[in-house]
mmCIF file of N, CA and C in Angstrom:
data_model
loop_
_atom_site.group_PDB
_atom_site.id
_atom_site.type_symbol
_atom_site.label_atom_id
_atom_site.label_comp_id
_atom_site.label_asym_id
_atom_site.label_seq_id
_atom_site.Cartn_x
_atom_site.Cartn_y
_atom_site.Cartn_z
ATOM 1 N N MET A 1 7.892 5.759 -28.769
ATOM 2 C CA MET A 1 8.676 6.746 -28.061
ATOM 3 C C MET A 1 7.977 8.111 -28.079
ATOM 4 N N LYS A 2 7.424 8.482 -29.252
ATOM 5 C CA LYS A 2 6.723 9.758 -29.352
ATOM 6 C C LYS A 2 5.515 9.775 -28.425
ATOM 7 N N THR A 3 4.844 8.642 -28.277
ATOM 8 C CA THR A 3 3.667 8.552 -27.421
ATOM 9 C C THR A 3 4.053 8.788 -25.963
ATOM 10 N N ILE A 4 5.159 8.207 -25.541
ATOM 11 C CA ILE A 4 5.619 8.380 -24.165
ATOM 12 C C ILE A 4 6.023 9.830 -23.924
ATOM 13 N N LEU A 5 6.736 10.417 -24.838
ATOM 14 C CA LEU A 5 7.159 11.801 -24.720
ATOM 15 C C LEU A 5 5.950 12.742 -24.683
ATOM 16 N N LEU A 6 4.965 12.490 -25.525
ATOM 17 C CA LEU A 6 3.748 13.294 -25.549
ATOM 18 C C LEU A 6 2.987 13.165 -24.228
ATOM 19 N N ALA A 7 2.901 11.962 -23.707
ATOM 20 C CA ALA A 7 2.213 11.732 -22.428
ATOM 21 C C ALA A 7 2.935 12.457 -21.291
ATOM 22 N N LEU A 8 4.260 12.442 -21.308
ATOM 23 C CA LEU A 8 5.045 13.122 -20.287
ATOM 24 C C LEU A 8 4.835 14.638 -20.354
ATOM 25 N N VAL A 9 4.846 15.206 -21.548
ATOM 26 C CA VAL A 9 4.625 16.639 -21.720
ATOM 27 C C VAL A 9 3.221 17.019 -21.249
ATOM 28 N N MET A 10 2.240 16.219 -21.570
ATOM 29 C CA MET A 10 0.861 16.510 -21.151
ATOM 30 C C MET A 10 0.734 16.433 -19.628
ATOM 31 N N ALA A 11 1.378 15.440 -19.019
ATOM 32 C CA ALA A 11 1.320 15.296 -17.568
ATOM 33 C C ALA A 11 1.968 16.493 -16.886
ATOM 34 N N LEU A 12 3.122 16.914 -17.372
ATOM 35 C CA LEU A 12 3.804 18.063 -16.789
ATOM 36 C C LEU A 12 2.988 19.343 -16.952
ATOM 37 N N SER A 13 2.353 19.504 -18.099
ATOM 38 C CA SER A 13 1.559 20.712 -18.310
ATOM 39 C C SER A 13 0.323 20.723 -17.413
ATOM 40 N N ALA A 14 -0.156 19.561 -17.043
ATOM 41 C CA ALA A 14 -1.311 19.489 -16.140
ATOM 42 C C ALA A 14 -0.925 19.871 -14.718
ATOM 43 N N PHE A 15 0.303 19.521 -14.295
ATOM 44 C CA PHE A 15 0.741 19.798 -12.934
ATOM 45 C C PHE A 15 1.420 21.145 -12.785
ATOM 46 N N ALA A 16 1.861 21.761 -13.831
ATOM 47 C CA ALA A 16 2.583 23.037 -13.751
ATOM 48 C C ALA A 16 1.774 24.126 -13.049
ATOM 49 N N PRO A 17 0.490 24.328 -13.374
ATOM 50 C CA PRO A 17 -0.257 25.376 -12.662
ATOM 51 C C PRO A 17 -0.357 25.107 -11.162
ATOM 52 N N ALA A 18 -0.508 23.863 -10.778
ATOM 53 C CA ALA A 18 -0.608 23.534 -9.360
ATOM 54 C C ALA A 18 0.710 23.807 -8.639
ATOM 55 N N MET A 19 1.820 23.509 -9.297
ATOM 56 C CA MET A 19 3.119 23.735 -8.679
ATOM 57 C C MET A 19 3.443 25.223 -8.611
ATOM 58 N N ALA A 20 2.935 26.008 -9.515
ATOM 59 C CA ALA A 20 3.204 27.440 -9.536
ATOM 60 C C ALA A 20 2.179 28.234 -8.737
ATOM 61 N N ALA A 21 1.226 27.553 -8.124
ATOM 62 C CA ALA A 21 0.154 28.248 -7.390
ATOM 63 C C ALA A 21 0.725 29.064 -6.241
ATOM 64 N N ASP A 22 0.051 30.144 -5.927
ATOM 65 C CA ASP A 22 0.453 31.006 -4.830
ATOM 66 C C ASP A 22 0.304 30.226 -3.530
ATOM 67 N N THR A 23 1.350 30.172 -2.724
ATOM 68 C CA THR A 23 1.306 29.403 -1.487
ATOM 69 C C THR A 23 1.199 30.264 -0.253
ATOM 70 N N ASN A 24 0.952 31.581 -0.402
ATOM 71 C CA ASN A 24 0.799 32.373 0.809
ATOM 72 C C ASN A 24 -0.529 32.012 1.468
ATOM 73 N N HIS A 25 -0.643 32.373 2.715
ATOM 74 C CA HIS A 25 -1.787 31.927 3.498
ATOM 75 C C HIS A 25 -2.788 33.048 3.754
ATOM 76 N N THR A 26 -3.007 33.880 2.773
ATOM 77 C CA THR A 26 -4.013 34.922 2.943
ATOM 78 C C THR A 26 -5.389 34.330 2.661
ATOM 79 N N HIS A 27 -6.347 34.809 3.370
ATOM 80 C CA HIS A 27 -7.721 34.347 3.232
ATOM 81 C C HIS A 27 -8.615 35.568 3.199
ATOM 82 N N ASP A 28 -9.843 35.368 2.779
ATOM 83 C CA ASP A 28 -10.756 36.503 2.812
ATOM 84 C C ASP A 28 -11.106 36.823 4.267
ATOM 85 N N ALA A 29 -11.849 37.858 4.451
ATOM 86 C CA ALA A 29 -12.145 38.352 5.795
ATOM 87 C C ALA A 29 -12.975 37.385 6.628
ATOM 88 N N THR A 30 -13.420 36.289 6.061
ATOM 89 C CA THR A 30 -14.268 35.366 6.816
ATOM 90 C C THR A 30 -13.490 34.209 7.436
ATOM 91 N N TRP A 31 -12.171 34.259 7.431
ATOM 92 C CA TRP A 31 -11.402 33.138 7.988
ATOM 93 C C TRP A 31 -11.539 33.062 9.509
ATOM 94 N N LEU A 32 -11.863 34.176 10.168
ATOM 95 C CA LEU A 32 -12.031 34.203 11.619
ATOM 96 C C LEU A 32 -13.430 34.698 11.943
ATOM 97 N N LYS A 33 -14.171 33.898 12.673
ATOM 98 C CA LYS A 33 -15.559 34.231 13.025
ATOM 99 C C LYS A 33 -15.669 34.497 14.524
ATOM 100 N N PRO A 34 -16.462 35.506 14.910
ATOM 101 C CA PRO A 34 -16.731 35.682 16.332
ATOM 102 C C PRO A 34 -17.480 34.456 16.861
ATOM 103 N N THR A 35 -17.162 34.062 18.080
ATOM 104 C CA THR A 35 -17.743 32.850 18.654
ATOM 105 C C THR A 35 -18.244 33.135 20.059
ATOM 106 N N GLU A 36 -19.450 32.702 20.339
ATOM 107 C CA GLU A 36 -19.996 32.862 21.693
ATOM 108 C C GLU A 36 -19.271 31.909 22.635
ATOM 109 N N ALA A 37 -18.955 32.406 23.820
ATOM 110 C CA ALA A 37 -18.207 31.631 24.806
ATOM 111 C C ALA A 37 -18.862 30.292 25.135
ATOM 112 N N GLN A 38 -20.186 30.250 25.164
ATOM 113 C CA GLN A 38 -20.884 29.027 25.559
ATOM 114 C C GLN A 38 -20.638 27.854 24.606
ATOM 115 N N TYR A 39 -20.125 28.129 23.408
ATOM 116 C CA TYR A 39 -19.856 27.065 22.436
ATOM 117 C C TYR A 39 -18.397 26.603 22.437
ATOM 118 N N VAL A 40 -17.596 27.149 23.356
ATOM 119 C CA VAL A 40 -16.169 26.836 23.392
ATOM 120 C C VAL A 40 -15.839 26.027 24.637
ATOM 121 N N CYS A 41 -15.148 24.908 24.459
ATOM 122 C CA CYS A 41 -14.557 24.224 25.613
ATOM 123 C C CYS A 41 -13.273 25.001 25.902
ATOM 124 N N MET A 42 -13.254 25.719 27.005
ATOM 125 C CA MET A 42 -12.123 26.581 27.332
ATOM 126 C C MET A 42 -10.943 25.807 27.901
ATOM 127 N N MET A 43 -11.113 24.525 28.096
ATOM 128 C CA MET A 43 -10.008 23.681 28.535
ATOM 129 C C MET A 43 -9.170 23.268 27.322
ATOM 130 N N ASN A 44 -9.831 22.762 26.259
ATOM 131 C CA ASN A 44 -9.075 22.323 25.074
ATOM 132 C C ASN A 44 -9.179 23.314 23.914
ATOM 133 N N ASN A 45 -9.855 24.450 24.148
ATOM 134 C CA ASN A 45 -9.949 25.537 23.160
ATOM 135 C C ASN A 45 -10.524 25.090 21.826
ATOM 136 N N LYS A 46 -11.580 24.324 21.875
ATOM 137 C CA LYS A 46 -12.261 23.855 20.675
ATOM 138 C C LYS A 46 -13.696 24.374 20.663
ATOM 139 N N VAL A 47 -14.185 24.669 19.467
ATOM 140 C CA VAL A 47 -15.551 25.157 19.290
ATOM 141 C C VAL A 47 -16.461 23.981 18.964
ATOM 142 N N PHE A 48 -17.629 23.971 19.581
ATOM 143 C CA PHE A 48 -18.617 22.922 19.350
ATOM 144 C C PHE A 48 -19.893 23.543 18.801
ATOM 145 N N ASP A 49 -20.756 22.711 18.256
ATOM 146 C CA ASP A 49 -22.011 23.212 17.680
ATOM 147 C C ASP A 49 -23.154 23.250 18.688
ATOM 148 N N LYS A 50 -22.880 22.894 19.926
ATOM 149 C CA LYS A 50 -23.907 22.977 20.964
ATOM 150 C C LYS A 50 -23.292 23.620 22.212
ATOM 151 N N PRO A 51 -24.138 24.215 23.061
ATOM 152 C CA PRO A 51 -23.609 24.845 24.280
ATOM 153 C C PRO A 51 -22.877 23.837 25.166
ATOM 154 N N GLN A 52 -21.820 24.321 25.805
ATOM 155 C CA GLN A 52 -21.000 23.494 26.681
ATOM 156 C C GLN A 52 -21.458 23.637 28.133
ATOM 157 N N ILE A 53 -20.813 22.902 29.020
ATOM 158 C CA ILE A 53 -21.144 22.919 30.443
ATOM 159 C C ILE A 53 -20.662 24.244 31.043
ATOM 160 N N ALA A 54 -21.570 24.994 31.650
ATOM 161 C CA ALA A 54 -21.201 26.249 32.313
ATOM 162 C C ALA A 54 -20.536 25.931 33.645
ATOM 163 N N ILE A 55 -19.401 26.599 33.898
ATOM 164 C CA ILE A 55 -18.638 26.375 35.124
ATOM 165 C C ILE A 55 -18.456 27.724 35.810
ATOM 166 N N GLU A 56 -19.091 27.899 36.953
ATOM 167 C CA GLU A 56 -18.993 29.157 37.703
ATOM 168 C C GLU A 56 -17.776 29.097 38.619
ATOM 169 N N ILE A 57 -16.874 30.053 38.439
ATOM 170 C CA ILE A 57 -15.675 30.128 39.271
ATOM 171 C C ILE A 57 -15.468 31.595 39.650
ATOM 172 N N GLU A 58 -15.514 31.869 40.951
ATOM 173 C CA GLU A 58 -15.268 33.220 41.464
ATOM 174 C C GLU A 58 -16.116 34.275 40.744
ATOM 175 N N GLY A 59 -17.387 33.970 40.493
ATOM 176 C CA GLY A 59 -18.305 34.908 39.871
ATOM 177 C C GLY A 59 -18.179 35.040 38.370
ATOM 178 N N LYS A 60 -17.346 34.228 37.745
ATOM 179 C CA LYS A 60 -17.175 34.251 36.289
ATOM 180 C C LYS A 60 -17.628 32.918 35.714
ATOM 181 N N THR A 61 -18.074 32.940 34.462
ATOM 182 C CA THR A 61 -18.539 31.711 33.818
ATOM 183 C C THR A 61 -17.554 31.279 32.745
ATOM 184 N N TYR A 62 -17.060 30.061 32.910
ATOM 185 C CA TYR A 62 -16.191 29.409 31.931
ATOM 186 C C TYR A 62 -17.001 28.242 31.360
ATOM 187 N N TYR A 63 -16.507 27.625 30.305
ATOM 188 C CA TYR A 63 -17.232 26.514 29.692
ATOM 189 C C TYR A 63 -16.283 25.361 29.406
ATOM 190 N N GLY A 64 -16.811 24.141 29.596
ATOM 191 C CA GLY A 64 -16.055 22.928 29.310
ATOM 192 C C GLY A 64 -16.959 21.911 28.647
ATOM 193 N N CYS A 65 -16.350 20.982 27.934
ATOM 194 C CA CYS A 65 -17.145 20.012 27.180
ATOM 195 C C CYS A 65 -17.523 18.774 27.997
ATOM 196 N N CYS A 66 -16.843 18.568 29.132
ATOM 197 C CA CYS A 66 -17.105 17.361 29.920
ATOM 198 C C CYS A 66 -16.751 17.624 31.384
ATOM 199 N N PRO A 67 -17.121 16.735 32.288
ATOM 200 C CA PRO A 67 -16.781 16.924 33.703
ATOM 201 C C PRO A 67 -15.272 17.015 33.960
ATOM 202 N N MET A 68 -14.461 16.278 33.193
ATOM 203 C CA MET A 68 -13.012 16.347 33.362
ATOM 204 C C MET A 68 -12.502 17.761 33.058
ATOM 205 N N CYS A 69 -12.987 18.356 31.972
ATOM 206 C CA CYS A 69 -12.581 19.717 31.616
ATOM 207 C C CYS A 69 -13.051 20.704 32.684
ATOM 208 N N ALA A 70 -14.253 20.488 33.196
ATOM 209 C CA ALA A 70 -14.780 21.346 34.256
ATOM 210 C C ALA A 70 -13.876 21.289 35.488
ATOM 211 N N ASP A 71 -13.472 20.090 35.894
ATOM 212 C CA ASP A 71 -12.576 19.940 37.049
ATOM 213 C C ASP A 71 -11.241 20.631 36.813
ATOM 214 N N LYS A 72 -10.687 20.457 35.623
ATOM 215 C CA LYS A 72 -9.394 21.084 35.323
ATOM 216 C C LYS A 72 -9.496 22.603 35.357
ATOM 217 N N LEU A 73 -10.563 23.147 34.787
ATOM 218 C CA LEU A 73 -10.734 24.604 34.808
ATOM 219 C C LEU A 73 -10.908 25.118 36.238
ATOM 220 N N LYS A 74 -11.610 24.364 37.078
ATOM 221 C CA LYS A 74 -11.807 24.773 38.475
ATOM 222 C C LYS A 74 -10.496 24.758 39.249
ATOM 223 N N ASN A 75 -9.643 23.783 38.961
ATOM 224 C CA ASN A 75 -8.450 23.560 39.774
ATOM 225 C C ASN A 75 -7.158 24.155 39.226
ATOM 226 N N ASP A 76 -7.147 24.615 37.979
ATOM 227 C CA ASP A 76 -5.913 25.144 37.396
ATOM 228 C C ASP A 76 -6.177 26.547 36.835
ATOM 229 N N VAL A 77 -5.762 27.554 37.576
ATOM 230 C CA VAL A 77 -5.989 28.952 37.202
ATOM 231 C C VAL A 77 -5.392 29.263 35.825
ATOM 232 N N SER A 78 -4.272 28.656 35.485
ATOM 233 C CA SER A 78 -3.602 28.967 34.214
ATOM 234 C C SER A 78 -4.440 28.582 32.995
ATOM 235 N N LEU A 79 -5.363 27.637 33.149
ATOM 236 C CA LEU A 79 -6.216 27.223 32.035
ATOM 237 C C LEU A 79 -7.325 28.232 31.743
ATOM 238 N N ARG A 80 -7.519 29.176 32.642
ATOM 239 C CA ARG A 80 -8.583 30.171 32.479
ATOM 240 C C ARG A 80 -8.121 31.432 31.758
ATOM 241 N N THR A 81 -6.880 31.461 31.332
ATOM 242 C CA THR A 81 -6.367 32.616 30.601
ATOM 243 C C THR A 81 -5.722 32.155 29.294
ATOM 244 N N ALA A 82 -5.592 33.107 28.374
ATOM 245 C CA ALA A 82 -4.935 32.853 27.087
ATOM 246 C C ALA A 82 -4.242 34.143 26.662
ATOM 247 N N LYS A 83 -3.323 34.025 25.736
ATOM 248 C CA LYS A 83 -2.599 35.202 25.253
ATOM 249 C C LYS A 83 -3.300 35.800 24.045
ATOM 250 N N ASP A 84 -3.601 37.094 24.118
ATOM 251 C CA ASP A 84 -4.167 37.823 22.984
ATOM 252 C C ASP A 84 -3.083 37.867 21.904
ATOM 253 N N PRO A 85 -3.375 37.349 20.696
ATOM 254 C CA PRO A 85 -2.351 37.303 19.648
ATOM 255 C C PRO A 85 -1.972 38.673 19.088
ATOM 256 N N VAL A 86 -2.739 39.708 19.400
ATOM 257 C CA VAL A 86 -2.420 41.062 18.924
ATOM 258 C C VAL A 86 -1.581 41.801 19.952
ATOM 259 N N SER A 87 -2.068 41.867 21.198
ATOM 260 C CA SER A 87 -1.373 42.646 22.233
ATOM 261 C C SER A 87 -0.316 41.826 22.973
ATOM 262 N N GLY A 88 -0.460 40.506 22.946
ATOM 263 C CA GLY A 88 0.462 39.653 23.688
ATOM 264 C C GLY A 88 0.123 39.559 25.169
ATOM 265 N N LYS A 89 -0.942 40.228 25.599
ATOM 266 C CA LYS A 89 -1.336 40.215 27.011
ATOM 267 C C LYS A 89 -2.168 38.981 27.329
ATOM 268 N N GLN A 90 -2.088 38.545 28.585
ATOM 269 C CA GLN A 90 -2.937 37.455 29.056
ATOM 270 C C GLN A 90 -4.352 37.999 29.252
ATOM 271 N N VAL A 91 -5.340 37.263 28.774
ATOM 272 C CA VAL A 91 -6.737 37.665 28.938
ATOM 273 C C VAL A 91 -7.504 36.540 29.619
ATOM 274 N N ASP A 92 -8.488 36.930 30.415
ATOM 275 C CA ASP A 92 -9.352 35.959 31.077
ATOM 276 C C ASP A 92 -10.331 35.421 30.034
ATOM 277 N N LYS A 93 -10.390 34.123 29.887
ATOM 278 C CA LYS A 93 -11.264 33.520 28.874
ATOM 279 C C LYS A 93 -12.738 33.817 29.117
ATOM 280 N N ALA A 94 -13.127 34.029 30.369
ATOM 281 C CA ALA A 94 -14.529 34.300 30.680
ATOM 282 C C ALA A 94 -14.986 35.658 30.145
ATOM 283 N N SER A 95 -14.073 36.600 30.004
ATOM 284 C CA SER A 95 -14.453 37.939 29.544
ATOM 285 C C SER A 95 -13.861 38.286 28.176
ATOM 286 N N ALA A 96 -13.136 37.377 27.573
ATOM 287 C CA ALA A 96 -12.463 37.642 26.294
ATOM 288 C C ALA A 96 -13.443 37.671 25.125
ATOM 289 N N VAL A 97 -13.048 38.395 24.083
ATOM 290 C CA VAL A 97 -13.722 38.308 22.787
ATOM 291 C C VAL A 97 -13.099 37.077 22.140
ATOM 292 N N ILE A 98 -13.946 36.150 21.667
ATOM 293 C CA ILE A 98 -13.448 34.868 21.162
ATOM 294 C C ILE A 98 -13.682 34.765 19.667
ATOM 295 N N GLY A 99 -12.690 34.251 18.967
ATOM 296 C CA GLY A 99 -12.814 33.994 17.538
ATOM 297 C C GLY A 99 -12.325 32.595 17.227
ATOM 298 N N ALA A 100 -12.912 31.985 16.204
ATOM 299 C CA ALA A 100 -12.494 30.653 15.775
ATOM 300 C C ALA A 100 -12.235 30.692 14.276
ATOM 301 N N ASP A 101 -11.141 30.045 13.861
ATOM 302 C CA ASP A 101 -10.829 30.028 12.430
ATOM 303 C C ASP A 101 -11.453 28.811 11.754
ATOM 304 N N THR A 102 -11.257 28.712 10.466
ATOM 305 C CA THR A 102 -11.880 27.641 9.679
ATOM 306 C C THR A 102 -11.300 26.268 9.982
ATOM 307 N N HIS A 103 -10.168 26.220 10.708
ATOM 308 C CA HIS A 103 -9.557 24.938 11.077
ATOM 309 C C HIS A 103 -9.860 24.549 12.518
ATOM 310 N N GLY A 104 -10.661 25.361 13.193
ATOM 311 C CA GLY A 104 -11.023 25.037 14.566
ATOM 312 C C GLY A 104 -10.117 25.636 15.620
ATOM 313 N N MET A 105 -9.119 26.420 15.220
ATOM 314 C CA MET A 105 -8.264 27.096 16.204
ATOM 315 C C MET A 105 -9.094 28.191 16.867
ATOM 316 N N THR A 106 -8.963 28.318 18.183
ATOM 317 C CA THR A 106 -9.693 29.322 18.936
ATOM 318 C C THR A 106 -8.709 30.377 19.430
ATOM 319 N N TYR A 107 -9.085 31.638 19.296
ATOM 320 C CA TYR A 107 -8.260 32.761 19.707
ATOM 321 C C TYR A 107 -9.044 33.616 20.689
ATOM 322 N N TYR A 108 -8.358 34.146 21.705
ATOM 323 C CA TYR A 108 -8.980 34.982 22.728
ATOM 324 C C TYR A 108 -8.362 36.376 22.642
ATOM 325 N N PHE A 109 -9.226 37.402 22.677
ATOM 326 C CA PHE A 109 -8.790 38.788 22.521
ATOM 327 C C PHE A 109 -9.265 39.627 23.691
ATOM 328 N N GLU A 110 -8.471 40.658 24.034
ATOM 329 C CA GLU A 110 -8.880 41.549 25.116
ATOM 330 C C GLU A 110 -9.904 42.576 24.663
ATOM 331 N N SER A 111 -10.069 42.744 23.331
ATOM 332 C CA SER A 111 -11.040 43.723 22.829
ATOM 333 C C SER A 111 -11.527 43.353 21.430
ATOM 334 N N LYS A 112 -12.651 43.936 21.059
ATOM 335 C CA LYS A 112 -13.195 43.762 19.702
ATOM 336 C C LYS A 112 -12.232 44.356 18.671
ATOM 337 N N GLU A 113 -11.569 45.454 19.036
ATOM 338 C CA GLU A 113 -10.598 46.077 18.132
ATOM 339 C C GLU A 113 -9.457 45.107 17.808
ATOM 340 N N ASN A 114 -8.970 44.380 18.812
ATOM 341 C CA ASN A 114 -7.900 43.409 18.576
ATOM 342 C C ASN A 114 -8.397 42.252 17.708
ATOM 343 N N PHE A 115 -9.637 41.815 17.958
ATOM 344 C CA PHE A 115 -10.235 40.772 17.119
ATOM 345 C C PHE A 115 -10.281 41.235 15.665
ATOM 346 N N ASP A 116 -10.801 42.452 15.433
ATOM 347 C CA ASP A 116 -10.928 42.979 14.072
ATOM 348 C C ASP A 116 -9.566 43.121 13.394
ATOM 349 N N LYS A 117 -8.587 43.591 14.148
ATOM 350 C CA LYS A 117 -7.232 43.754 13.586
ATOM 351 C C LYS A 117 -6.666 42.396 13.161
ATOM 352 N N PHE A 118 -6.810 41.406 14.023
ATOM 353 C CA PHE A 118 -6.300 40.061 13.729
ATOM 354 C C PHE A 118 -7.050 39.446 12.552
ATOM 355 N N ALA A 119 -8.376 39.605 12.539
ATOM 356 C CA ALA A 119 -9.208 39.018 11.480
ATOM 357 C C ALA A 119 -8.937 39.653 10.119
ATOM 358 N N SER A 120 -8.493 40.897 10.103
ATOM 359 C CA SER A 120 -8.245 41.578 8.825
ATOM 360 C C SER A 120 -6.925 41.167 8.199
ATOM 361 N N GLY A 121 -6.082 40.499 8.953
ATOM 362 C CA GLY A 121 -4.801 40.038 8.429
ATOM 363 C C GLY A 121 -4.909 38.634 7.875
ATOM 364 N N PRO A 122 -3.767 38.103 7.424
ATOM 365 C CA PRO A 122 -3.780 36.732 6.900
ATOM 366 C C PRO A 122 -3.941 35.712 8.017
ATOM 367 N N MET A 123 -4.497 34.577 7.672
ATOM 368 C CA MET A 123 -4.652 33.490 8.633
ATOM 369 C C MET A 123 -3.269 32.958 8.992
ATOM 370 N N PRO A 124 -2.961 32.816 10.301
ATOM 371 C CA PRO A 124 -1.644 32.308 10.695
ATOM 372 C C PRO A 124 -1.436 30.872 10.233
ATOM 373 N N GLU A 125 -0.197 30.559 9.927
ATOM 374 C CA GLU A 125 0.139 29.177 9.583
ATOM 375 C C GLU A 125 0.127 28.356 10.858
ATOM 376 N N MET A 126 -0.070 27.059 10.717
ATOM 377 C CA MET A 126 -0.065 26.163 11.867
ATOM 378 C C MET A 126 1.381 25.907 12.273
ATOM 379 N N LYS A 127 1.929 26.801 13.074
ATOM 380 C CA LYS A 127 3.280 26.682 13.598
ATOM 381 C C LYS A 127 3.191 26.610 15.107
ATOM 382 N N HIS A 128 4.227 26.080 15.713
ATOM 383 C CA HIS A 128 4.229 25.908 17.162
ATOM 384 C C HIS A 128 3.946 27.213 17.897
ATOM 385 N N GLU A 129 4.573 28.339 17.457
ATOM 386 C CA GLU A 129 4.380 29.597 18.173
ATOM 387 C C GLU A 129 2.945 30.104 18.084
ATOM 388 N N ASN A 130 2.173 29.684 17.089
ATOM 389 C CA ASN A 130 0.771 30.078 16.977
ATOM 390 C C ASN A 130 -0.123 29.212 17.852
ATOM 391 N N MET A 131 0.418 28.137 18.379
ATOM 392 C CA MET A 131 -0.368 27.222 19.196
ATOM 393 C C MET A 131 -0.076 27.409 20.676
ATOM 394 N N ASP A 132 0.582 28.522 21.030
ATOM 395 C CA ASP A 132 0.897 28.818 22.412
ATOM 396 C C ASP A 132 -0.377 28.792 23.245
ATOM 397 N N GLY A 133 -0.357 28.034 24.304
ATOM 398 C CA GLY A 133 -1.522 27.955 25.176
ATOM 399 C C GLY A 133 -2.475 26.832 24.832
ATOM 400 N N MET A 134 -2.272 26.173 23.691
ATOM 401 C CA MET A 134 -3.144 25.055 23.330
ATOM 402 C C MET A 134 -2.728 23.813 24.098
ATOM 403 N N ASP A 135 -3.673 23.074 24.596
ATOM 404 C CA ASP A 135 -3.395 21.825 25.280
ATOM 405 C C ASP A 135 -3.269 20.730 24.238
ATOM 406 N N MET A 136 -2.060 20.217 24.050
ATOM 407 C CA MET A 136 -1.812 19.202 23.036
ATOM 408 C C MET A 136 -1.786 17.798 23.642
ATOM 409 N N LYS A 137 -2.053 17.675 24.945
ATOM 410 C CA LYS A 137 -2.030 16.365 25.589
ATOM 411 C C LYS A 137 -3.080 15.458 24.961
ATOM 412 N N GLY A 138 -2.682 14.251 24.651
ATOM 413 C CA GLY A 138 -3.611 13.280 24.095
ATOM 414 C C GLY A 138 -3.737 13.345 22.587
ATOM 415 N N MET A 139 -3.152 14.374 21.958
ATOM 416 C CA MET A 139 -3.214 14.474 20.500
ATOM 417 C C MET A 139 -2.086 13.650 19.906
ATOM 418 N N LYS A 140 -2.383 12.907 18.862
ATOM 419 C CA LYS A 140 -1.372 12.098 18.216
ATOM 420 C C LYS A 140 -0.539 12.975 17.295
ATOM 421 N N MET A 141 0.763 12.835 17.413
ATOM 422 C CA MET A 141 1.682 13.591 16.586
ATOM 423 C C MET A 141 2.742 12.625 16.071
ATOM 424 N N ASP A 142 2.808 12.438 14.772
ATOM 425 C CA ASP A 142 3.767 11.526 14.154
ATOM 426 C C ASP A 142 3.691 10.127 14.744
ATOM 427 N N GLY A 143 2.491 9.653 14.973
ATOM 428 C CA GLY A 143 2.317 8.289 15.452
ATOM 429 C C GLY A 143 2.509 8.133 16.955
ATOM 430 N N MET A 144 2.877 9.202 17.655
ATOM 431 C CA MET A 144 3.073 9.122 19.096
ATOM 432 C C MET A 144 2.147 10.104 19.781
ATOM 433 N N LYS A 145 1.819 9.840 20.992
ATOM 434 C CA LYS A 145 1.036 10.801 21.757
ATOM 435 C C LYS A 145 1.986 11.878 22.265
ATOM 436 N N HIS A 146 1.490 13.114 22.320
ATOM 437 C CA HIS A 146 2.277 14.241 22.803
ATOM 438 C C HIS A 146 2.728 13.942 24.236
ATOM 439 N N GLY A 147 3.962 14.240 24.520
ATOM 440 C CA GLY A 147 4.466 14.044 25.885
ATOM 441 C C GLY A 147 5.165 12.706 26.072
ATOM 442 N N GLN A 148 5.166 11.872 25.054
ATOM 443 C CA GLN A 148 5.847 10.579 25.213
ATOM 444 C C GLN A 148 7.289 10.707 24.803
#
């Protein structure tokens, strides 16, 4: 009985620091990195390690990862803009200051000042309101595809 009690106390003492750990989502200043537009698929808002397909539309250059994304960007004006998380204004992705976080979320800003302000704060939690403008089609969520 003493052995079981001792084992239980040791197990609890091992997990206590983990359970008491700070759960806020602050990160150091490197959680958001500036990203060159050519590395972003502006259709699905993901950053890649190689340049994407350049898509010229009305004198502006957008980028997509595949011909399907290129077609969607050409044919759907709404996919070419995103909401600046600081000002709340719609910005053109072709001229936006772009940042990517450590989880692959891409953010578009109307200015470097807005990028710096956002980057100096805590990293946003993955909540629905932070994913405004993200295309979730085809992503599996709880065993189902989005939209089913």
